[in-house]
Amino acid sequence: MPFHQRKTLTQFLIEERRRFPDARGDFNALILDVATACKQIARGVAFGALGGMHGSADGAINVQGETQQKLDVLSNQAFIRVSEWGGSLAGMASEEMEQPYQIPAPYPRGKYLLVFDPLDGSSNIDVNVSVGSIFSILRAPEGTGEGGRDVTDTDFLQAGREQVAAGYALYGPTTMLVLTVGNGVHGFTLDPNLYDFMLTHPDMRVPEETQEFAINASNSRFWEPPIRQYVSECLAGKSGSRGKDFNMRWIASMVAEAHRILMRGGVFMYPRDTKDLTKPGRLRLLYEANPIGFIMEQAGGRASTGREPILDVQPTSLHQRIGVVFGSRSEVERIERYHHELPGAELPNPLFNERSLFRLSA
Ligand code: F6P
């Protein structure tokens, strides 16, 4: 298709807005600001070692206890600087910041909250493997926003179903922005000449059937029985109960795995396991699981903890972690079924662990 016939992200948003005659345009402005932040990050990532931005940020550790990369810090700043001034936000929360970010005094406050993981999979930066940004937009509770009070952690503790929009940018061989505003999922490719996002993947759907799964198999000894069962059936292939061979992938950038699954189906698992019983999962509910869960559901897929839909989980803290399974609907439903059916699907009580205080066997 010649480039002049393609729809830009701006045109797409304006046309979407016509469905809501009362909309003032704050929401579109916010999405366009986020898209600008993603373009800035795409530039930073593309320069690689030439940009002087490789490596860790002087031994800095983030709130998650992980080493911060220079690009983590820069990407976080890009999100803040580009979105704080426009008047559409009451506050922000980032995977990289312990506390919510307050919109500074000279700027007006607005009716939305922005939640983001500025650079997902950032351990992949220095090895030139795809990384991405993930974001989620919530309504700001009453009392915050225009002329209102500062935001608190509690304002962000909204179930995934409450999201107004969610999306991600993927910095891969091409940069893409994938977005849902609750009306399907649409993919835009960054035109490297115009430096504008162009609609290239309208109405993305997760294929129903799949033969591909993604899991970090080095954790297999810590998995719960339902996940063990599911993976062993996949590995058994044609000769097992599934009667077909499966393929396995692990990029270690969740956003890149989510994109692959949107394009050609599959299932991604970072389930709750017994590796570290203080952490009920690896991924973060607000910055990763909820936005990707919303996208999966809007694309006809499914996202679950294994026990219940991700989007139904009531968050209890800003940086909460959770077990995650998402992708092709029939596979996720199968995994949920195993969680409900298999005896011993519950995690052992940490006090009765093999190496803990009260050993079960004498
Ligand atoms: O944010 C967490 C993350 O970087 C995900 O993008 C990715 O799927 C996961 O961690 C990789 O985990 P592991 O290091 O266990 O492979």
Tab-separated table of C-alpha atoms and ligand atoms in Angstrom:
chain	number	residue	atom	x	y	z
A	1	MET	CA	0.000	0.000	0.000
A	2	PRO	CA	1.472	3.423	-0.931
A	3	PHE	CA	2.377	5.406	2.187
A	4	HIS	CA	-0.134	8.219	1.494
A	5	GLN	CA	-2.978	5.728	1.807
A	6	ARG	CA	-1.929	4.591	5.256
A	7	LYS	CA	-3.617	5.878	8.380
A	8	THR	CA	-1.437	7.575	10.986
A	9	LEU	CA	-1.925	6.947	14.700
A	10	THR	CA	-3.295	10.515	14.978
A	11	GLN	CA	-5.926	9.880	12.306
A	12	PHE	CA	-6.854	6.568	13.915
A	13	LEU	CA	-7.341	8.238	17.311
A	14	ILE	CA	-9.398	11.118	15.928
A	15	GLU	CA	-11.681	8.679	14.123
A	16	GLU	CA	-12.034	6.586	17.290
A	17	ARG	CA	-12.915	9.701	19.264
A	18	ARG	CA	-15.895	10.395	16.998
A	19	ARG	CA	-17.604	7.481	18.781
A	20	PHE	CA	-17.586	9.620	21.953
A	21	PRO	CA	-19.030	13.057	21.103
A	22	ASP	CA	-18.372	14.364	24.646
A	23	ALA	CA	-14.666	13.509	24.629
A	24	ARG	CA	-12.484	16.598	25.043
A	25	GLY	CA	-9.394	15.167	23.448
A	26	ASP	CA	-7.339	14.701	26.640
A	27	PHE	CA	-7.228	10.968	26.122
A	28	ASN	CA	-5.982	11.213	22.537
A	29	ALA	CA	-3.406	13.782	23.588
A	30	LEU	CA	-2.174	11.389	26.267
A	31	ILE	CA	-1.847	8.451	23.861
A	32	LEU	CA	0.049	10.655	21.434
A	33	ASP	CA	2.372	11.777	24.240
A	34	VAL	CA	3.041	8.154	25.158
A	35	ALA	CA	3.718	7.412	21.475
A	36	THR	CA	6.245	10.261	21.455
A	37	ALA	CA	8.001	8.793	24.497
A	38	CYS	CA	8.151	5.449	22.675
A	39	LYS	CA	9.661	7.121	19.613
A	40	GLN	CA	12.322	8.735	21.788
A	41	ILE	CA	13.113	5.389	23.405
A	42	ALA	CA	13.194	3.696	19.989
A	43	ARG	CA	15.845	6.230	18.955
A	44	GLY	CA	17.883	5.595	22.099
A	45	VAL	CA	17.694	1.836	21.629
A	46	ALA	CA	18.555	2.054	17.907
A	47	PHE	CA	21.822	3.870	18.564
A	48	GLY	CA	23.006	0.914	20.620
A	49	ALA	CA	26.616	1.119	21.710
A	50	LEU	CA	27.032	4.292	19.600
A	51	GLY	CA	24.742	6.237	21.917
A	52	GLY	CA	26.862	5.615	25.018
A	53	MET	CA	23.761	4.160	26.644
A	54	HIS	CA	24.748	0.529	27.008
A	55	GLY	CA	25.416	-1.013	30.383
A	56	SER	CA	24.119	-0.589	33.880
A	57	ALA	CA	23.399	2.764	35.507
A	58	ASP	CA	26.302	3.042	37.980
A	59	GLY	CA	25.285	0.113	40.128
A	60	ALA	CA	21.741	1.485	40.576
A	61	ILE	CA	19.169	-1.030	41.809
A	62	ASN	CA	15.477	-0.396	41.191
A	63	VAL	CA	12.558	-0.994	43.530
A	64	GLN	CA	12.289	-4.542	42.159
A	65	GLY	CA	15.819	-5.280	43.378
A	66	GLU	CA	17.121	-5.485	39.804
A	67	THR	CA	20.134	-3.753	38.304
A	68	GLN	CA	18.984	-0.669	36.422
A	69	GLN	CA	20.335	-0.240	32.921
A	70	LYS	CA	21.201	3.257	31.660
A	71	LEU	CA	18.397	2.898	29.145
A	72	ASP	CA	15.931	1.950	31.912
A	73	VAL	CA	16.614	5.297	33.555
A	74	LEU	CA	16.453	7.238	30.288
A	75	SER	CA	13.236	5.534	29.199
A	76	ASN	CA	11.615	6.279	32.540
A	77	GLN	CA	12.543	9.939	32.129
A	78	ALA	CA	11.184	9.966	28.569
A	79	PHE	CA	7.762	8.756	29.775
A	80	ILE	CA	7.676	11.350	32.552
A	81	ARG	CA	8.917	14.392	30.626
A	82	VAL	CA	6.704	13.768	27.608
A	83	SER	CA	3.478	13.078	29.547
A	84	GLU	CA	3.620	15.280	32.655
A	85	TRP	CA	2.849	18.690	31.108
A	86	GLY	CA	-0.255	18.014	28.980
A	87	GLY	CA	-2.967	18.267	31.636
A	88	SER	CA	-4.445	14.819	31.094
A	89	LEU	CA	-2.764	13.088	34.056
A	90	ALA	CA	-3.394	13.107	37.800
A	91	GLY	CA	-0.264	11.034	38.378
A	92	MET	CA	1.939	8.216	37.141
A	93	ALA	CA	3.391	4.962	38.449
A	94	SER	CA	6.413	3.259	36.973
A	95	GLU	CA	8.058	-0.081	37.514
A	96	GLU	CA	11.269	1.874	37.999
A	97	MET	CA	9.991	4.182	40.787
A	98	GLU	CA	9.097	3.169	44.310
A	99	GLN	CA	6.473	5.896	44.811
A	100	PRO	CA	3.837	7.322	42.463
A	101	TYR	CA	4.972	10.350	40.469
A	102	GLN	CA	3.155	13.623	41.241
A	103	ILE	CA	2.423	16.041	38.414
A	104	PRO	CA	4.601	19.064	39.288
A	105	ALA	CA	2.997	22.389	40.243
A	106	PRO	CA	3.226	24.436	37.062
A	107	TYR	CA	1.284	21.805	35.110
A	108	PRO	CA	-2.473	21.200	35.269
A	109	ARG	CA	-3.669	17.842	36.591
A	110	GLY	CA	-6.128	15.714	34.629
A	111	LYS	CA	-8.460	12.752	34.808
A	112	TYR	CA	-6.195	9.802	33.978
A	113	LEU	CA	-3.437	7.791	35.609
A	114	LEU	CA	-0.541	6.465	33.545
A	115	VAL	CA	1.139	3.230	34.622
A	116	PHE	CA	4.185	1.948	32.756
A	117	ASP	CA	7.145	-0.356	32.456
A	118	PRO	CA	9.451	1.946	30.490
A	119	LEU	CA	11.768	-0.792	29.198
A	120	ASP	CA	10.677	-4.403	29.502
A	121	GLY	CA	13.263	-7.132	29.013
A	122	SER	CA	16.067	-4.638	29.556
A	123	SER	CA	18.607	-7.374	30.294
A	124	ASN	CA	18.442	-7.886	26.505
A	125	ILE	CA	19.619	-4.382	25.562
A	126	ASP	CA	23.345	-5.035	25.502
A	127	VAL	CA	22.927	-8.211	23.449
A	128	ASN	CA	20.768	-6.504	20.805
A	129	VAL	CA	17.633	-8.544	21.382
A	130	SER	CA	14.155	-6.988	21.229
A	131	VAL	CA	12.935	-4.950	24.195
A	132	GLY	CA	9.784	-2.874	24.619
A	133	SER	CA	7.716	-0.439	26.697
A	134	ILE	CA	4.354	-1.357	28.236
A	135	PHE	CA	1.680	1.080	29.430
A	136	SER	CA	-1.768	1.126	30.953
A	137	ILE	CA	-4.210	4.014	31.389
A	138	LEU	CA	-6.665	4.141	34.298
A	139	ARG	CA	-9.240	6.709	35.378
A	140	ALA	CA	-8.046	8.919	38.223
A	141	PRO	CA	-10.223	8.548	41.329
A	142	GLU	CA	-12.395	11.419	42.488
A	143	GLY	CA	-10.539	14.028	44.509
A	144	THR	CA	-7.425	13.735	42.353
A	145	GLY	CA	-6.922	15.469	39.009
A	146	GLU	CA	-7.769	19.094	38.281
A	147	GLY	CA	-7.141	21.113	41.466
A	148	GLY	CA	-7.070	17.868	43.444
A	149	ARG	CA	-4.827	16.157	45.964
A	150	ASP	CA	-1.624	14.217	45.296
A	151	VAL	CA	-2.056	10.633	44.160
A	152	THR	CA	-1.304	7.710	46.480
A	153	ASP	CA	-0.527	4.024	45.889
A	154	THR	CA	-4.179	3.175	46.582
A	155	ASP	CA	-5.388	5.251	43.616
A	156	PHE	CA	-3.578	2.849	41.282
A	157	LEU	CA	-4.909	-0.357	42.864
A	158	GLN	CA	-7.630	-0.900	40.279
A	159	ALA	CA	-8.432	-4.292	38.742
A	160	GLY	CA	-7.287	-4.775	35.147
A	161	ARG	CA	-10.902	-4.630	33.926
A	162	GLU	CA	-10.933	-0.938	34.866
A	163	GLN	CA	-8.240	-0.066	32.309
A	164	VAL	CA	-9.276	2.545	29.751
A	165	ALA	CA	-6.449	1.700	27.372
A	166	ALA	CA	-3.293	-0.366	27.254
A	167	GLY	CA	-0.487	-0.890	24.824
A	168	TYR	CA	3.124	-1.600	24.199
A	169	ALA	CA	5.904	-0.511	21.909
A	170	LEU	CA	8.261	-3.152	20.630
A	171	TYR	CA	11.781	-2.106	19.645
A	172	GLY	CA	12.615	-4.955	17.303
A	173	PRO	CA	13.758	-5.124	13.682
A	174	THR	CA	10.944	-2.590	13.227
A	175	THR	CA	9.451	-0.454	15.979
A	176	MET	CA	5.750	-1.137	16.518
A	177	LEU	CA	3.086	0.327	18.759
A	178	VAL	CA	0.236	-2.022	19.646
A	179	LEU	CA	-2.780	-0.422	21.259
A	180	THR	CA	-6.214	-1.160	22.636
A	181	VAL	CA	-8.696	1.504	23.648
A	182	GLY	CA	-11.249	-1.206	24.403
A	183	ASN	CA	-12.299	-1.643	20.783
A	184	GLY	CA	-10.023	-4.407	19.497
A	185	VAL	CA	-6.247	-4.356	19.179
A	186	HIS	CA	-4.472	-2.378	16.484
A	187	GLY	CA	-0.823	-2.380	15.468
A	188	PHE	CA	1.149	0.561	14.069
A	189	THR	CA	4.598	0.412	12.501
A	190	LEU	CA	7.028	3.294	12.941
A	191	ASP	CA	7.843	4.675	9.504
A	192	PRO	CA	11.590	5.385	9.801
A	193	ASN	CA	11.379	8.250	7.269
A	194	LEU	CA	8.306	10.103	8.529
A	195	TYR	CA	8.978	8.978	12.120
A	196	ASP	CA	5.247	8.502	12.524
A	197	PHE	CA	3.288	5.422	13.580
A	198	MET	CA	1.239	4.066	10.645
A	199	LEU	CA	-1.632	1.599	10.997
A	200	THR	CA	-0.343	-1.660	9.516
A	201	HIS	CA	-2.113	-4.313	11.619
A	202	PRO	CA	-5.777	-3.396	12.135
A	203	ASP	CA	-7.856	-5.644	14.370
A	204	MET	CA	-5.191	-8.119	15.489
A	205	ARG	CA	-6.532	-11.492	16.678
A	206	VAL	CA	-4.676	-14.178	18.632
A	207	PRO	CA	-4.989	-17.396	16.616
A	208	GLU	CA	-7.132	-19.889	18.522
A	209	GLU	CA	-5.042	-22.993	17.809
A	210	THR	CA	-1.342	-23.190	18.531
A	211	GLN	CA	1.633	-25.513	18.738
A	212	GLU	CA	4.031	-23.139	20.449
A	213	PHE	CA	4.718	-22.454	24.109
A	214	ALA	CA	7.112	-20.193	26.012
A	215	ILE	CA	8.406	-20.824	29.509
A	216	ASN	CA	11.733	-20.519	31.305
A	217	ALA	CA	12.353	-24.264	31.626
A	218	SER	CA	15.293	-23.754	33.998
A	219	ASN	CA	12.621	-23.228	36.668
A	220	SER	CA	10.937	-26.575	36.010
A	221	ARG	CA	11.892	-28.065	39.371
A	222	PHE	CA	9.934	-25.269	41.059
A	223	TRP	CA	6.747	-25.590	38.994
A	224	GLU	CA	3.414	-26.601	40.458
A	225	PRO	CA	1.767	-29.837	39.195
A	226	PRO	CA	-0.611	-28.216	36.652
A	227	ILE	CA	2.262	-26.507	34.813
A	228	ARG	CA	4.422	-29.652	34.958
A	229	GLN	CA	1.539	-31.607	33.482
A	230	TYR	CA	0.897	-29.094	30.693
A	231	VAL	CA	4.543	-28.780	29.667
A	232	SER	CA	5.178	-32.527	29.794
A	233	GLU	CA	2.233	-33.062	27.448
A	234	CYS	CA	3.666	-30.480	25.046
A	235	LEU	CA	7.083	-32.160	25.201
A	236	ALA	CA	5.574	-35.587	24.544
A	237	GLY	CA	4.417	-34.219	21.181
A	238	LYS	CA	2.812	-36.519	18.646
A	239	SER	CA	3.384	-39.582	20.781
A	240	GLY	CA	1.598	-38.069	23.811
A	241	SER	CA	-1.983	-37.219	24.694
A	242	ARG	CA	-1.977	-33.993	22.659
A	243	GLY	CA	-1.167	-35.929	19.478
A	244	LYS	CA	0.873	-33.094	17.941
A	245	ASP	CA	4.403	-31.762	18.144
A	246	PHE	CA	5.022	-28.453	19.897
A	247	ASN	CA	7.695	-25.823	19.458
A	248	MET	CA	9.284	-23.835	22.288
A	249	ARG	CA	10.523	-20.205	22.435
A	250	TRP	CA	12.030	-18.069	25.216
A	251	ILE	CA	13.151	-14.515	24.416
A	252	ALA	CA	13.233	-13.229	28.025
A	253	SER	CA	11.414	-10.070	26.865
A	254	MET	CA	7.789	-10.631	27.799
A	255	VAL	CA	6.652	-7.869	25.473
A	256	ALA	CA	8.322	-9.581	22.498
A	257	GLU	CA	6.721	-12.914	23.423
A	258	ALA	CA	3.317	-11.205	23.687
A	259	HIS	CA	3.789	-9.763	20.217
A	260	ARG	CA	4.740	-13.118	18.707
A	261	ILE	CA	1.665	-14.658	20.287
A	262	LEU	CA	-0.578	-11.903	18.898
A	263	MET	CA	0.829	-12.524	15.444
A	264	ARG	CA	0.894	-16.306	15.272
A	265	GLY	CA	-0.569	-17.736	18.449
A	266	GLY	CA	1.018	-19.587	21.313
A	267	VAL	CA	1.033	-19.546	25.062
A	268	PHE	CA	3.352	-17.714	27.475
A	269	MET	CA	3.812	-18.859	31.053
A	270	TYR	CA	5.619	-17.262	33.960
A	271	PRO	CA	3.587	-19.090	36.570
A	272	ARG	CA	3.659	-18.865	40.323
A	273	ASP	CA	6.272	-21.340	41.528
A	274	THR	CA	8.167	-22.390	44.635
A	275	LYS	CA	11.513	-20.809	43.704
A	276	ASP	CA	11.110	-17.925	46.126
A	277	LEU	CA	8.001	-18.168	48.248
A	278	THR	CA	8.195	-14.483	49.129
A	279	LYS	CA	7.458	-13.698	45.467
A	280	PRO	CA	4.121	-14.943	44.145
A	281	GLY	CA	5.335	-14.776	40.539
A	282	ARG	CA	7.956	-12.964	38.472
A	283	LEU	CA	5.966	-10.405	36.484
A	284	ARG	CA	4.321	-7.278	37.848
A	285	LEU	CA	0.553	-7.085	37.936
A	286	LEU	CA	0.121	-3.377	37.212
A	287	TYR	CA	2.923	-2.763	34.710
A	288	GLU	CA	3.015	-6.059	32.807
A	289	ALA	CA	0.216	-8.547	33.478
A	290	ASN	CA	-2.745	-6.133	33.357
A	291	PRO	CA	-1.895	-4.244	30.154
A	292	ILE	CA	-0.886	-7.411	28.292
A	293	GLY	CA	-3.953	-9.196	29.737
A	294	PHE	CA	-6.237	-6.451	28.412
A	295	ILE	CA	-4.609	-6.681	24.974
A	296	MET	CA	-4.907	-10.479	24.915
A	297	GLU	CA	-8.597	-10.391	25.830
A	298	GLN	CA	-9.323	-7.644	23.305
A	299	ALA	CA	-7.612	-9.781	20.649
A	300	GLY	CA	-9.714	-12.852	21.464
A	301	GLY	CA	-7.034	-14.548	23.572
A	302	ARG	CA	-6.992	-15.112	27.314
A	303	ALA	CA	-4.824	-14.081	30.267
A	304	SER	CA	-4.928	-15.820	33.620
A	305	THR	CA	-3.087	-16.430	36.848
A	306	GLY	CA	-3.873	-20.110	36.182
A	307	ARG	CA	-6.644	-19.827	38.720
A	308	GLU	CA	-8.590	-16.736	37.645
A	309	PRO	CA	-8.537	-14.141	34.852
A	310	ILE	CA	-5.724	-11.644	35.386
A	311	LEU	CA	-8.128	-8.766	34.805
A	312	ASP	CA	-10.261	-9.827	37.799
A	313	VAL	CA	-7.410	-9.698	40.306
A	314	GLN	CA	-7.806	-6.900	42.841
A	315	PRO	CA	-4.304	-5.418	43.260
A	316	THR	CA	-3.060	-5.009	46.814
A	317	SER	CA	0.201	-3.146	46.232
A	318	LEU	CA	1.810	-1.008	43.565
A	319	HIS	CA	4.681	-3.344	42.723
A	320	GLN	CA	2.816	-6.605	43.294
A	321	ARG	CA	4.042	-9.660	41.382
A	322	ILE	CA	1.828	-12.393	40.025
A	323	GLY	CA	1.878	-15.692	38.138
A	324	VAL	CA	0.910	-15.187	34.496
A	325	VAL	CA	-0.333	-17.417	31.675
A	326	PHE	CA	-1.573	-15.809	28.456
A	327	GLY	CA	-2.129	-16.439	24.782
A	328	SER	CA	-4.347	-18.643	22.644
A	329	ARG	CA	-7.661	-19.047	24.417
A	330	SER	CA	-7.983	-22.838	24.240
A	331	GLU	CA	-4.489	-23.422	25.680
A	332	VAL	CA	-4.965	-20.970	28.545
A	333	GLU	CA	-8.326	-22.575	29.347
A	334	ARG	CA	-6.661	-25.988	29.386
A	335	ILE	CA	-4.014	-24.745	31.841
A	336	GLU	CA	-6.742	-23.229	34.040
A	337	ARG	CA	-8.573	-26.555	33.953
A	338	TYR	CA	-5.436	-28.360	35.148
A	339	HIS	CA	-5.154	-25.877	38.021
A	340	HIS	CA	-8.709	-26.628	39.066
A	341	GLU	CA	-8.535	-30.392	38.585
A	342	LEU	CA	-5.084	-31.511	39.646
A	343	PRO	CA	-4.614	-32.493	43.263
A	344	GLY	CA	-1.782	-30.667	44.971
A	345	ALA	CA	-2.200	-27.612	42.779
A	346	GLU	CA	-1.783	-25.385	45.806
A	347	LEU	CA	1.663	-24.203	46.793
A	348	PRO	CA	3.125	-25.832	49.879
A	349	ASN	CA	3.028	-23.823	53.031
A	350	PRO	CA	6.506	-22.224	53.261
A	351	LEU	CA	6.785	-23.281	56.910
A	352	PHE	CA	6.664	-26.927	55.857
A	353	ASN	CA	9.211	-26.739	53.064
A	354	GLU	CA	12.007	-29.241	52.693
A	355	ARG	CA	14.558	-26.811	54.112
A	356	SER	CA	12.321	-24.914	56.473
A	357	LEU	CA	11.580	-24.837	60.133
A	358	PHE	CA	9.040	-27.654	60.327
A	359	ARG	CA	10.079	-30.487	58.015
A	360	LEU	CA	7.200	-32.811	57.271
A	361	SER	CA	9.287	-35.987	57.427
A	362	ALA	CA	11.245	-36.809	60.512
B	1	F6P	O1	10.145	-7.889	33.417
B	1	F6P	C1	10.452	-9.168	33.553
B	1	F6P	C2	11.151	-9.845	32.379
B	1	F6P	O2	12.246	-9.123	31.872
B	1	F6P	C3	10.214	-10.239	31.243
B	1	F6P	O3	10.192	-9.338	30.184
B	1	F6P	C4	10.758	-11.582	30.831
B	1	F6P	O4	9.770	-12.429	30.292
B	1	F6P	C5	11.300	-12.145	32.120
B	1	F6P	O5	11.620	-11.045	32.940
B	1	F6P	C6	12.519	-12.980	31.892
B	1	F6P	O6	12.747	-13.724	33.011
B	1	F6P	P1	13.959	-14.797	33.143
B	1	F6P	O7	15.164	-13.985	33.442
B	1	F6P	O8	13.550	-15.676	34.263
B	1	F6P	O9	14.067	-15.513	31.831
